[in-house]
mmCIF file of C-alpha atoms and ligand atoms in Angstrom:
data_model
loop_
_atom_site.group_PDB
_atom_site.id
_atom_site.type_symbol
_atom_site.label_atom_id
_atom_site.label_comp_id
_atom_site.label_asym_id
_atom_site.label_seq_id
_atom_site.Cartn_x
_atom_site.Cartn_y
_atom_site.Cartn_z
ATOM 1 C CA UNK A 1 -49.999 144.204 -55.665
ATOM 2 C CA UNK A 2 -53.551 144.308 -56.824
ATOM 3 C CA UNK A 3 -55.594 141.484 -55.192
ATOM 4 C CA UNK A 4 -59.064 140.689 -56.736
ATOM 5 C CA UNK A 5 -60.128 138.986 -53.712
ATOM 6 C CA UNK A 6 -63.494 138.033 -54.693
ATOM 7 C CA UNK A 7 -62.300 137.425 -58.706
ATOM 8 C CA UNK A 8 -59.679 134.862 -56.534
ATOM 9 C CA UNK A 9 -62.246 133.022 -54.518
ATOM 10 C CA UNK A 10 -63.884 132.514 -57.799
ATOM 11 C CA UNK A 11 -61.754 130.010 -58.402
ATOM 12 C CA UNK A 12 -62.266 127.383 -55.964
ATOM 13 C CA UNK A 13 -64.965 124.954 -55.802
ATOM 14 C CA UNK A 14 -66.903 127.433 -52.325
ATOM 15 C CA UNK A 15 -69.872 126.624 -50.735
ATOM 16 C CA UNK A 16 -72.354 129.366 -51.554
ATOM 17 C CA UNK A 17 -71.786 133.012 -53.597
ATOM 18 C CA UNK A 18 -68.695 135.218 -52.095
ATOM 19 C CA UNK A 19 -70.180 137.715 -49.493
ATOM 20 C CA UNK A 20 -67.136 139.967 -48.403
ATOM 21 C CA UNK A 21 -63.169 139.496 -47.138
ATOM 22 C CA UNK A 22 -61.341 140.695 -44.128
ATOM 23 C CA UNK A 23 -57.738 139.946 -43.587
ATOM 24 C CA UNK A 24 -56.262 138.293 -40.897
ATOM 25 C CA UNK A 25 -53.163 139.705 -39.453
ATOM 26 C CA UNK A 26 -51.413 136.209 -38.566
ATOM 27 C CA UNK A 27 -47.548 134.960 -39.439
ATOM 28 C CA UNK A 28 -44.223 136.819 -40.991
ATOM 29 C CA UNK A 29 -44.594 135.251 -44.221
ATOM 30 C CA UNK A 30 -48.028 134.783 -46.425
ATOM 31 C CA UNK A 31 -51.260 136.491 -46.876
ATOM 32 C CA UNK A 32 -54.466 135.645 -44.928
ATOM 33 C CA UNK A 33 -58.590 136.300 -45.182
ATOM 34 C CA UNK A 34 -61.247 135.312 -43.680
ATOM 35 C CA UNK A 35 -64.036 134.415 -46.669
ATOM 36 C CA UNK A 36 -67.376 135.273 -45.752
ATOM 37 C CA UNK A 37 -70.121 133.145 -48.125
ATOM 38 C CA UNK A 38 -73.783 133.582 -48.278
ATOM 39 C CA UNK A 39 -74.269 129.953 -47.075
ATOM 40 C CA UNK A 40 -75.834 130.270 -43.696
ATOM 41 C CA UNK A 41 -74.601 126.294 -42.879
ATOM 42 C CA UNK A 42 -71.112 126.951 -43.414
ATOM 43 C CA UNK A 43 -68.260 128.615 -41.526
ATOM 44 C CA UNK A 44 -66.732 130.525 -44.188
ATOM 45 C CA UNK A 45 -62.962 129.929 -45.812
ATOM 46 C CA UNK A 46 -59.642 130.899 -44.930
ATOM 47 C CA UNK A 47 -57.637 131.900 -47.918
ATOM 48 C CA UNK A 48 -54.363 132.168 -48.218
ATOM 49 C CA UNK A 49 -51.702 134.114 -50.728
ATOM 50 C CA UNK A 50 -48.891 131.845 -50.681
ATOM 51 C CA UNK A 51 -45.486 133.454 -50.446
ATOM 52 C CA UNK A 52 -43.844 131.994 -53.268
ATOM 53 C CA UNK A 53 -40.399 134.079 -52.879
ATOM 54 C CA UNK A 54 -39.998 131.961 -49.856
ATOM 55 C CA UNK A 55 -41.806 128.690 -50.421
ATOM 56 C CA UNK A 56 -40.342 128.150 -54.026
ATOM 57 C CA UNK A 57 -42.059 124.858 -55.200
ATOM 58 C CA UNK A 58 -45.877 125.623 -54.388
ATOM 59 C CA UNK A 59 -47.003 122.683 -56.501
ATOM 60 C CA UNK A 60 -44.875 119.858 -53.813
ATOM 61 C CA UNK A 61 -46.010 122.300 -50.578
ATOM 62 C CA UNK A 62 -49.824 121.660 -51.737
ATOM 63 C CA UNK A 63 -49.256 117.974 -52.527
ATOM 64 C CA UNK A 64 -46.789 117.664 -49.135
ATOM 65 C CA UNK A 65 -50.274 119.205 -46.950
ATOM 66 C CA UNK A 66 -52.849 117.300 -49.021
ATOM 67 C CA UNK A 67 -50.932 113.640 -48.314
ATOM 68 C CA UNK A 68 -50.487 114.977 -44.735
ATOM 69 C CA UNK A 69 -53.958 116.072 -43.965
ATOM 70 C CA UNK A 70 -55.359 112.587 -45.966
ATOM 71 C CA UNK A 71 -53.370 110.584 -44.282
ATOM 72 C CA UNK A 72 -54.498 112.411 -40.563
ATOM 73 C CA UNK A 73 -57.775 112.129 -41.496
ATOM 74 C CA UNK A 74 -57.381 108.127 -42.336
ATOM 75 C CA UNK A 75 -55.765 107.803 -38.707
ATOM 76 C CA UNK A 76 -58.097 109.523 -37.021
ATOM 77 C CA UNK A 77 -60.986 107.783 -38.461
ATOM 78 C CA UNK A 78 -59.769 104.559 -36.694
ATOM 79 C CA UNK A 79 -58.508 106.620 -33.575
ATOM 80 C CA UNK A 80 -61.805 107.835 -32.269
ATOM 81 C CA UNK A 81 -60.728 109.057 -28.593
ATOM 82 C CA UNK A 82 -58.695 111.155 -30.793
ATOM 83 C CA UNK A 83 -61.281 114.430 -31.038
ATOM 84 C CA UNK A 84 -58.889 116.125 -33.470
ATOM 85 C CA UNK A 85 -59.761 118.253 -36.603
ATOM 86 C CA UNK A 86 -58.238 118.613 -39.459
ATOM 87 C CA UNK A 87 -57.725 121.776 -41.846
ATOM 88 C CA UNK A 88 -59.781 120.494 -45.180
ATOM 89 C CA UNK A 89 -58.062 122.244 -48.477
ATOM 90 C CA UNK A 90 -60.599 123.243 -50.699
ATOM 91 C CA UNK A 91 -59.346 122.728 -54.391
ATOM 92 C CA UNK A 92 -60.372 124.983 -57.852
ATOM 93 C CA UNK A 93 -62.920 124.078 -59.885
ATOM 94 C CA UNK A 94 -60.661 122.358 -62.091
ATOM 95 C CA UNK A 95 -59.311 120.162 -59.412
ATOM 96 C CA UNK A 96 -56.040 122.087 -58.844
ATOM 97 C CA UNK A 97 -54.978 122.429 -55.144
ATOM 98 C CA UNK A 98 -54.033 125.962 -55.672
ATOM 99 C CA UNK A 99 -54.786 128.955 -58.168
ATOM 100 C CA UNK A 100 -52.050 130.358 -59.871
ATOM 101 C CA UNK A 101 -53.501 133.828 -60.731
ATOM 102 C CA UNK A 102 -52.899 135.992 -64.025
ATOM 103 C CA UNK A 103 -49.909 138.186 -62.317
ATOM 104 C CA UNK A 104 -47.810 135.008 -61.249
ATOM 105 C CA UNK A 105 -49.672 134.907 -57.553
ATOM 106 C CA UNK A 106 -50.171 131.576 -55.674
ATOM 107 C CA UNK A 107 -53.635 131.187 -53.624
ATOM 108 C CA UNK A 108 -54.796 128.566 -51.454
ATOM 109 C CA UNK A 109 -57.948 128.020 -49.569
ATOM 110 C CA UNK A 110 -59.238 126.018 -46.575
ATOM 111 C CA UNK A 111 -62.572 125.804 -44.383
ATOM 112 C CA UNK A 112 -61.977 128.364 -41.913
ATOM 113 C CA UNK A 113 -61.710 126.428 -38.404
ATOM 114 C CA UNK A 114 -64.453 128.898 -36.822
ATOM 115 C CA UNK A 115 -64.938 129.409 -32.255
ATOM 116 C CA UNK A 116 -61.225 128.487 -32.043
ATOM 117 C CA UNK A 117 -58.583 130.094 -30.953
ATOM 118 C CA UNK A 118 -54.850 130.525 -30.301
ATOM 119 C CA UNK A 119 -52.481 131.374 -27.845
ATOM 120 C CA UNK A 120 -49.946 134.428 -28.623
ATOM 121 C CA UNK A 121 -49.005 134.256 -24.950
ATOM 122 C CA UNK A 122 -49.526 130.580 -23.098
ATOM 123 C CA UNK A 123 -51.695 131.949 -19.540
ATOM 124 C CA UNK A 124 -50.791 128.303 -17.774
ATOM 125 C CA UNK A 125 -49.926 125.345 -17.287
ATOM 126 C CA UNK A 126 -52.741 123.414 -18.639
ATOM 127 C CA UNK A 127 -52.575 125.082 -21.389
ATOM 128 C CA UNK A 128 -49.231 124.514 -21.935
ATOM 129 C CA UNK A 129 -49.723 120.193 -21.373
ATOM 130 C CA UNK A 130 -52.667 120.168 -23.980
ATOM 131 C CA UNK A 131 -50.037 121.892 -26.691
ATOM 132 C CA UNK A 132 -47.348 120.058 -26.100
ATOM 133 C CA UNK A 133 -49.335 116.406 -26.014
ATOM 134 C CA UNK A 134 -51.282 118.134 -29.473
ATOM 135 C CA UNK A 135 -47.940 118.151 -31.097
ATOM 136 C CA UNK A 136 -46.952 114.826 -30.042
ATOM 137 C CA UNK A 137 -49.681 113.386 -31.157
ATOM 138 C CA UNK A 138 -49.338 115.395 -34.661
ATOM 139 C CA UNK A 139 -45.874 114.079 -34.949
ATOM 140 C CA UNK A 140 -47.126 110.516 -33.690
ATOM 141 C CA UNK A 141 -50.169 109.920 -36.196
ATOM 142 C CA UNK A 142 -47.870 110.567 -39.196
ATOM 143 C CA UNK A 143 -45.086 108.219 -37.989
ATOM 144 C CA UNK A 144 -45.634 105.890 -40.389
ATOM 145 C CA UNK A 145 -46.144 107.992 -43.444
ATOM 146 C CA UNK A 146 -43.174 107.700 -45.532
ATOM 147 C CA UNK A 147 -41.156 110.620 -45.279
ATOM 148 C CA UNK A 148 -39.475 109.951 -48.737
ATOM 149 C CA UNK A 149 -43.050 111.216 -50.084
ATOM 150 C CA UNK A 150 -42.561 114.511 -48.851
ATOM 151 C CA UNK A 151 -40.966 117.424 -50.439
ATOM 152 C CA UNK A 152 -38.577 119.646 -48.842
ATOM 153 C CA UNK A 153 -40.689 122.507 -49.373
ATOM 154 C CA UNK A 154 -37.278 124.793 -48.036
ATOM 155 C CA UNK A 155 -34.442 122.632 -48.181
ATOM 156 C CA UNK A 156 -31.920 122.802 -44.914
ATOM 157 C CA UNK A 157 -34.622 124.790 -43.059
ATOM 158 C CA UNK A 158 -33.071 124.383 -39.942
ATOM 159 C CA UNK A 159 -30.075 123.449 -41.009
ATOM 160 C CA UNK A 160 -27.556 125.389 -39.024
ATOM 161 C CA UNK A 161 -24.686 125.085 -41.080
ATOM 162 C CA UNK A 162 -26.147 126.411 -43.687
ATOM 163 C CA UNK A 163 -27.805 128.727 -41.657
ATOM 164 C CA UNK A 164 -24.624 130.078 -39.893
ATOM 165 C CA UNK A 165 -22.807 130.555 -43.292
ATOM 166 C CA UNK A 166 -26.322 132.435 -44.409
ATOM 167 C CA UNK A 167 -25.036 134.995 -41.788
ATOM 168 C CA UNK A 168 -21.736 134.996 -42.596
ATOM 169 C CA UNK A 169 -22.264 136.141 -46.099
ATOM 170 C CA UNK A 170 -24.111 138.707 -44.910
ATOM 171 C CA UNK A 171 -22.133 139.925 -42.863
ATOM 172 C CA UNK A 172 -19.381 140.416 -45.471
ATOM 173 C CA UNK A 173 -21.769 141.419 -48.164
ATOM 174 C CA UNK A 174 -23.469 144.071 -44.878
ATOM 175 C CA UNK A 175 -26.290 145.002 -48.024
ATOM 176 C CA UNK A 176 -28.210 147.667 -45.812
ATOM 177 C CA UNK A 177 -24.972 148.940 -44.100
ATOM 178 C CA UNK A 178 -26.325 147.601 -41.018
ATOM 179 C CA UNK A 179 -23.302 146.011 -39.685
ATOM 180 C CA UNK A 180 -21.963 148.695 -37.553
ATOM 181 C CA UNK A 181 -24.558 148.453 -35.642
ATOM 182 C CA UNK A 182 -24.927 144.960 -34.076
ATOM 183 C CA UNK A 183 -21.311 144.430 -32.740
ATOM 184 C CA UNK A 184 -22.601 142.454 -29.463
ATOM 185 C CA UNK A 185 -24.975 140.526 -31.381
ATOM 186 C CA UNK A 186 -22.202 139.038 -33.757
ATOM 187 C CA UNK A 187 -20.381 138.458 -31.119
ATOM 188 C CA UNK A 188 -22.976 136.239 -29.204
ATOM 189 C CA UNK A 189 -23.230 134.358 -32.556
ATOM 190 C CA UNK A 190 -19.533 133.440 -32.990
ATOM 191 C CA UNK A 191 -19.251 132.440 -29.071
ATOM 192 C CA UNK A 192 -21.817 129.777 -29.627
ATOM 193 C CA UNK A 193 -21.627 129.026 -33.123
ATOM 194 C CA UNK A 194 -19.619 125.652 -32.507
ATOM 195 C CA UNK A 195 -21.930 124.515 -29.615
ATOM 196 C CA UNK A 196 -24.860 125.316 -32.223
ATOM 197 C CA UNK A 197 -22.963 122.581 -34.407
ATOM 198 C CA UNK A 198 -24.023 119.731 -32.819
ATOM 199 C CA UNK A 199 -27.395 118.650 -33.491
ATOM 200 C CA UNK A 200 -26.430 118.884 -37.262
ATOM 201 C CA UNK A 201 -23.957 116.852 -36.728
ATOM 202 C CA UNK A 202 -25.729 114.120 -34.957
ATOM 203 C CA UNK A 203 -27.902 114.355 -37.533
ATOM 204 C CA UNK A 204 -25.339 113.749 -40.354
ATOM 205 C CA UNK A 205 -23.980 111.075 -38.227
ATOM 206 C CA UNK A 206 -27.268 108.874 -38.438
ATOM 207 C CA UNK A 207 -27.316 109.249 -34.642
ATOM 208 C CA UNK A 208 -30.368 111.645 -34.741
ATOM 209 C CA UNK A 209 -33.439 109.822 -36.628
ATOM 210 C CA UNK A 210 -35.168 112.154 -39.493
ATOM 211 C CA UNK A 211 -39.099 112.032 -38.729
ATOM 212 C CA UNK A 212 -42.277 113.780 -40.478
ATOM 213 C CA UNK A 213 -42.091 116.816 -38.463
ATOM 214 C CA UNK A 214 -44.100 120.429 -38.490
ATOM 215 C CA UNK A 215 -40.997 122.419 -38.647
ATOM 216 C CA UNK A 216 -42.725 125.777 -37.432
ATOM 217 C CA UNK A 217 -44.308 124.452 -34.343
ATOM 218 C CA UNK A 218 -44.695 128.088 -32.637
ATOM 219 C CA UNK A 219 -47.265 127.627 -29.380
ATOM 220 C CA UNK A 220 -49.799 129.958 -31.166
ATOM 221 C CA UNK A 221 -50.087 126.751 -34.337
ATOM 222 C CA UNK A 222 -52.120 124.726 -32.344
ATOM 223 C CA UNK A 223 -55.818 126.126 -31.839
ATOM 224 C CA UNK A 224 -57.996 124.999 -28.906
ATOM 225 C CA UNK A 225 -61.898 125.084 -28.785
ATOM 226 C CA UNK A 226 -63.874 126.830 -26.627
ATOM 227 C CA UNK A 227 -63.394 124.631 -23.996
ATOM 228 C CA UNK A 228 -59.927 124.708 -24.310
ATOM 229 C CA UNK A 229 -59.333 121.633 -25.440
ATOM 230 C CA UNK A 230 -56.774 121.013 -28.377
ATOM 231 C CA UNK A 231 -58.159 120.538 -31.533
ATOM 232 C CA UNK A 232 -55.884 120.913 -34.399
ATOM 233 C CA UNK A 233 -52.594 121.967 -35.897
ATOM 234 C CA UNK A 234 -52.541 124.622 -38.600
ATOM 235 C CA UNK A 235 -49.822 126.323 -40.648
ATOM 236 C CA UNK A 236 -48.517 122.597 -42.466
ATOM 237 C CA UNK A 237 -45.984 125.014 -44.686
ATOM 238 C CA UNK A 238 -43.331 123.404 -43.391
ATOM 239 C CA UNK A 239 -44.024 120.066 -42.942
ATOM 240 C CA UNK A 240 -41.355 117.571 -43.794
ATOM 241 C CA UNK A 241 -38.393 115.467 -42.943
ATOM 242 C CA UNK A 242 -37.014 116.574 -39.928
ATOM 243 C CA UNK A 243 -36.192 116.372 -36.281
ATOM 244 C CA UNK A 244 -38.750 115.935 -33.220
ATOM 245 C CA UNK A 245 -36.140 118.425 -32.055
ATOM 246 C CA UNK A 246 -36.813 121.412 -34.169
ATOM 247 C CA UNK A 247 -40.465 120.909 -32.834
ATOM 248 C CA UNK A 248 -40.206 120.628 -29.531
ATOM 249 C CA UNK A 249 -37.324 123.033 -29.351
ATOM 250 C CA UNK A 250 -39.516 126.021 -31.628
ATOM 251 C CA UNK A 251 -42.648 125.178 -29.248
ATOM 252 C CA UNK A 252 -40.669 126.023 -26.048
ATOM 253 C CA UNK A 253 -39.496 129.055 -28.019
ATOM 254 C CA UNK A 254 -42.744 130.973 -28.606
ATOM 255 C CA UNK A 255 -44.755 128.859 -25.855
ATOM 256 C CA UNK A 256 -42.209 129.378 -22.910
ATOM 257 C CA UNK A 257 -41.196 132.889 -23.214
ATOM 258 C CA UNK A 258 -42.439 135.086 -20.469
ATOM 259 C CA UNK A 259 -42.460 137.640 -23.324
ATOM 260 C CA UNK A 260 -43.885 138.485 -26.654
ATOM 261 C CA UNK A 261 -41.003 137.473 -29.684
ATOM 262 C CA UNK A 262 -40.164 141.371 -30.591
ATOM 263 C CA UNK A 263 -40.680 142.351 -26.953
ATOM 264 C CA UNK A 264 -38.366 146.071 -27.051
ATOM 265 C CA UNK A 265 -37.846 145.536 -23.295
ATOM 266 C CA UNK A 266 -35.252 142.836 -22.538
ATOM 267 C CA UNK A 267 -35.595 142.453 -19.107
ATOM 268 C CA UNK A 268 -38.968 140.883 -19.192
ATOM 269 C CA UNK A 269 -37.861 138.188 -21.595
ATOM 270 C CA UNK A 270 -37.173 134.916 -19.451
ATOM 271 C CA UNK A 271 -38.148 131.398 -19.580
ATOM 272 C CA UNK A 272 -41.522 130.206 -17.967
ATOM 273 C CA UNK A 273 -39.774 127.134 -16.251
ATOM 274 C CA UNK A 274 -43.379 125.645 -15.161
ATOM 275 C CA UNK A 275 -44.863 126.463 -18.675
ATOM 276 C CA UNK A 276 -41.802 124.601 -20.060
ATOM 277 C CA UNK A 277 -42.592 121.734 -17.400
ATOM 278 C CA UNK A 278 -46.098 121.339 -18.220
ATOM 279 C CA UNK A 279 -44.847 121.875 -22.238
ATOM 280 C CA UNK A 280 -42.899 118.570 -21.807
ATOM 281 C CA UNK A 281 -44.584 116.769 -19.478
ATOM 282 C CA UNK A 282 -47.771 116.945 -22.507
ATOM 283 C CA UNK A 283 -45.314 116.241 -24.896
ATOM 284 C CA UNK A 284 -43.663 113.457 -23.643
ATOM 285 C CA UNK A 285 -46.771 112.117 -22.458
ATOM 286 C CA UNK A 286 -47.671 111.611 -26.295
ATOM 287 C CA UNK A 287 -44.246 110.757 -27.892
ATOM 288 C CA UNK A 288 -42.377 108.445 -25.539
ATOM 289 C CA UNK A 289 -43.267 105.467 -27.352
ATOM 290 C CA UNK A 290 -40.925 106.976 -29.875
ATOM 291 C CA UNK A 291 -38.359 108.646 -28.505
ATOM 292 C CA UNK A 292 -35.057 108.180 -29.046
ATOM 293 C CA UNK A 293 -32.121 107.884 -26.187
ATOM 294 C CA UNK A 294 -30.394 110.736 -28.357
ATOM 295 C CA UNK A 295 -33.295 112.803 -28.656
ATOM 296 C CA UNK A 296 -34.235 112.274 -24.964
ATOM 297 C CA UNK A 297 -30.631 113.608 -24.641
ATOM 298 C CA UNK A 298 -31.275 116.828 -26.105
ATOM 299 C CA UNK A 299 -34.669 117.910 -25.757
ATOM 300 C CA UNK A 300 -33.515 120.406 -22.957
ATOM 301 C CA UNK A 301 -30.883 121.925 -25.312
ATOM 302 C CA UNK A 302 -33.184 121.979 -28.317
ATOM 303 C CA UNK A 303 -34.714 124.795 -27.018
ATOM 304 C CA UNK A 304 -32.061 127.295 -26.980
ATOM 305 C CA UNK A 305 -30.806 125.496 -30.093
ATOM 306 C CA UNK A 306 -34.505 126.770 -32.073
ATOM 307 C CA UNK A 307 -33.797 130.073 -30.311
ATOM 308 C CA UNK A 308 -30.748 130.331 -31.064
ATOM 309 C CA UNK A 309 -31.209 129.544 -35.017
ATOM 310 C CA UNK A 310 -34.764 131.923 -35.417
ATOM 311 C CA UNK A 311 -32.242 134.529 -33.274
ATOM 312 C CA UNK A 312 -29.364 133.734 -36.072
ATOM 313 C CA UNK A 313 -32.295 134.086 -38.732
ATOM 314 C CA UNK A 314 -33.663 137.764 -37.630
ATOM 315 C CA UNK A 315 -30.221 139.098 -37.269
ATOM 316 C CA UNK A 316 -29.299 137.916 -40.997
ATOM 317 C CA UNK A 317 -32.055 139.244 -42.310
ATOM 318 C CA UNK A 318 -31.762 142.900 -40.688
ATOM 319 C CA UNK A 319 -28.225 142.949 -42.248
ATOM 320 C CA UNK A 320 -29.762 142.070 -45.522
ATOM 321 C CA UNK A 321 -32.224 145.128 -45.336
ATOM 322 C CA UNK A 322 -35.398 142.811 -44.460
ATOM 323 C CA UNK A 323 -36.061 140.948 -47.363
ATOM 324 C CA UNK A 324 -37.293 137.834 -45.679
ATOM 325 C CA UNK A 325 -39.851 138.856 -42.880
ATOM 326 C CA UNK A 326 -42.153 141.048 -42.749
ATOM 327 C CA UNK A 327 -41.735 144.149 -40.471
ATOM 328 C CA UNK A 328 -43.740 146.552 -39.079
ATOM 329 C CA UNK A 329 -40.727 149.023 -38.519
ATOM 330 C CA UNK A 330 -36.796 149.228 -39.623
ATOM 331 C CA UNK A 331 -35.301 147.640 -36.745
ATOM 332 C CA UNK A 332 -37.973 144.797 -36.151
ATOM 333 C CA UNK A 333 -35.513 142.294 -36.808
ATOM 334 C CA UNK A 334 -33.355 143.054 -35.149
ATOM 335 C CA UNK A 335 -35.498 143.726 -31.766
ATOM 336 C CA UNK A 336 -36.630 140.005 -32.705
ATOM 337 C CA UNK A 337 -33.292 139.111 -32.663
ATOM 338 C CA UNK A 338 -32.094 140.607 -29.463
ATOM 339 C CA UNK A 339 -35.190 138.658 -27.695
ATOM 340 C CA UNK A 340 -34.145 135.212 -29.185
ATOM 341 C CA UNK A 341 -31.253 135.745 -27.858
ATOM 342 C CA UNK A 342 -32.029 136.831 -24.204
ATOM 343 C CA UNK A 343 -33.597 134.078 -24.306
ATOM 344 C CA UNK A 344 -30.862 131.939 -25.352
ATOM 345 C CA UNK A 345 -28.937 133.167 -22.276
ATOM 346 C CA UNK A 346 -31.953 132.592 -19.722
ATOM 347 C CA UNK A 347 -31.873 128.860 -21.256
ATOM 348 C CA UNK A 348 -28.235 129.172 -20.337
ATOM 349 C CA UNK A 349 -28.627 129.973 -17.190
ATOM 350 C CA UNK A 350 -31.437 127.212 -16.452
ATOM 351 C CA UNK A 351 -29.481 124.618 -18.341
ATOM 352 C CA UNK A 352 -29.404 122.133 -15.867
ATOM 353 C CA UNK A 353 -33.085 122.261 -14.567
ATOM 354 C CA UNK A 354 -34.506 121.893 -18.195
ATOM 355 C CA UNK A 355 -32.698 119.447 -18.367
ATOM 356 C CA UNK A 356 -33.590 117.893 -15.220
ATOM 357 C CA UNK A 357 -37.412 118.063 -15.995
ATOM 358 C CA UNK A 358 -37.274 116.016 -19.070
ATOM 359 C CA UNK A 359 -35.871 113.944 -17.150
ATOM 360 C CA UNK A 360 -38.437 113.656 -14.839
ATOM 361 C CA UNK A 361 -41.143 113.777 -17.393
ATOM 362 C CA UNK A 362 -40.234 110.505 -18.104
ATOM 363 C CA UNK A 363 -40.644 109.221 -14.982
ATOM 364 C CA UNK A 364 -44.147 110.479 -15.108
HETATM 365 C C1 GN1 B 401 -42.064 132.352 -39.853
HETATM 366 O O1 GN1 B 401 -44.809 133.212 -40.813
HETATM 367 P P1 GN1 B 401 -44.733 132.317 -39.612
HETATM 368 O O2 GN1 B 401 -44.915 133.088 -38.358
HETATM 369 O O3 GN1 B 401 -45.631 131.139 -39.714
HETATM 370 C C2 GN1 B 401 -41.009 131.344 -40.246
HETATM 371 C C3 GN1 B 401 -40.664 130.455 -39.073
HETATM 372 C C4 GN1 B 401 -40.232 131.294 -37.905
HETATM 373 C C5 GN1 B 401 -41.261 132.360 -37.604
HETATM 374 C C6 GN1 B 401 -40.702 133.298 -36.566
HETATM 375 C C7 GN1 B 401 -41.413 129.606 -43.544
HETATM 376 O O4 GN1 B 401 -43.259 131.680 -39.569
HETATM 377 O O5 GN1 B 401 -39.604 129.598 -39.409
HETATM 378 O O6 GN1 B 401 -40.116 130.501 -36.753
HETATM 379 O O7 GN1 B 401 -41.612 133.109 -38.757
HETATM 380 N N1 GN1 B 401 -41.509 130.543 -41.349
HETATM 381 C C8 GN1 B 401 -40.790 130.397 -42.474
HETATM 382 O O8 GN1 B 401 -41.704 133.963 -35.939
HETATM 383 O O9 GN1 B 401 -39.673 130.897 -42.611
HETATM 384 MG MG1 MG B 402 -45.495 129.386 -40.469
#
């Protein structure tokens, strides 16, 4: 694809002339650069190529992260011991939250958040309390927005009925041929398949309530200052009805692994039980105004259900010959697969003291 970086930027409403590019390597799915400007006062932009294969209705995914981000801003405003920031979308010149370019392309840009950064690996537990409280408090301040204004901007995202029968069709259709290969790996998806059942259903069943949630709360979403203190949530893709339990389960996922997510050697793939502590002890902290008995319930097992489902996800789309994710080799899915589902097992394994800690977190 031909990218006119600087033609692209021209486009939105920027703070000084364009000065240069450099991309960010961040994510599986969309496009990002840094934006350098000649204003001296400003920190630059992030721009983004939006992945419209995957996110299908850009028009409600802008509108979904401009009513989110307007209506954080509002709460914050009259929550100052709140020191949270915001991302800020910049819009075109003609008022458009995107740019739809001449070859079909969907761009986006933002004020770069500058002297933050992320965690790809969580070092302790501090760390680990300050994300987990950030993402209550995310989920918290946009309680009472409506969540009939959202869009689903990927209907049954973590649906995993829909996800399981995703694999299944797969499987039959094996595209790439790949099927021969991953005989344990199906296996470990048809043993737990039914147990995997249940949070849908609970859902279905009105017993589970549907929130404003992120939806793709991995550990390295929230960026801290230089201080280390939280200070905002980024990647708002995703955000729409859904359950606290995707959140806090996908957060443990990425946060709590004592490896990286397409970590080739198994045996160093565990969960971080005092990392997972601290992860719900922050997160409790800011959310158990709201929480539900049933959600209290399965906090524990949301984890290894989010692990289970991104596991379910990889695998799927190595038999489909990687059309989804992006890879950086041919078997990257699956190696992301086999990890998730380690790491299902450890969960296993630990089932009773996860569950245990939550709760004691509430007895905090
Ligand atoms: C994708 O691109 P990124 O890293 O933000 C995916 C998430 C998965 C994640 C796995 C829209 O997110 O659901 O958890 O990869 N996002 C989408 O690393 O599918
Ligand atoms: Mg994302």
């Amino acid at each position: 694809m031909n990218r006119n970086i600087k033609e692209i930027v021209s486009h939105f409403n920027t703070k000084g002339d364009y000065l240069s590019f450099k991309k960010i390597i961040t994510g599986h799915i969309n496009d990002s650069y840094y934006i350098k400007t000649s204003s001296t006062d400003h920190p630059g932009y992030f721009l983004q190529w939006i992945n419209s294969n995957i996110f299908k209705d850009v028009n409600g995914l802008m509108n979904n992260i401009s009513l989110v981000t307007n209506h954080l801003s509002e709460k914050l405003a009259h929550h100052p011991e709140l020191v949270f920031k915001v991302l800020e979308i910049i819009p075109c010149s003609d008022g458009n939250k995107y740019y739809l370019d001449a070859q079909g392309q969907y761009w986006r840009l933002y004020t770069f958040i500058d002297n933050m950064h992320g965690y790809e690996f969580v070092e302790n537990t501090e760390i680990a309390y300050k994300g987990g409280e950030a993402f209550g408090i995310f989920m918290s301040l946009l309680a009472d927005l409506p969540a009939g204004r959202l869009t689903d901007t990927i209907p049954d995202f973590h649906n995993m009925e829909k996800r399981l029968g995703n694999f299944y069709h797969s499987l039959n259709t094996d595209a790439a041929g790949r099927k021969k290969d991953i005989p344990s790996e199906i296996e470990f998806v048809m043993s737990r398949a039914e147990q995997m059942l249940l949070i849908p259903k609970l859902i279905k069943e009105g017993k589970l309530p549907v929130r404003i949630t992120h939806n793709d709360t991995k550990f390295n979403n929230v960026l801290f200052d230089a201080n280390d203190h939280a200070m905002c949530i980024v990647d708002l893709d995703t955000v729409m009805p859904g359950s606290i339990l995707f959140d806090f389960g996908d957060a443990i996922r990425t946060g709590a692994n004592t490896a990286l997510e397409d970590e080739r050697d198994l045996s160093k793939v565990d969960i971080n039980l005092p990392i997972y502590e601290a992860y719900t002890q922050g997160f409790i902290q800011s959310t158990r105004q709201t929480l539900t008995k049933v959600e209290i319930e399965n906090l524990a097992f949301s984890a290894r259900f989010m692990t289970f489902i991104m596991g379910l996800r990889f695998l799927t789309d190595f038999l489909d010959g990687d059309t989804y994710y992006r890879t950086q080799y041919p078997e990257h899915n699956l190696v992301r697969a086999r990890v998730q589902f380690r790491l299902v097992e450890q969960m296993e394994k630990n089932a009773g003291k996860m569950q245990q800690i939550v709760l004691q977190s509430l007895g905090n």
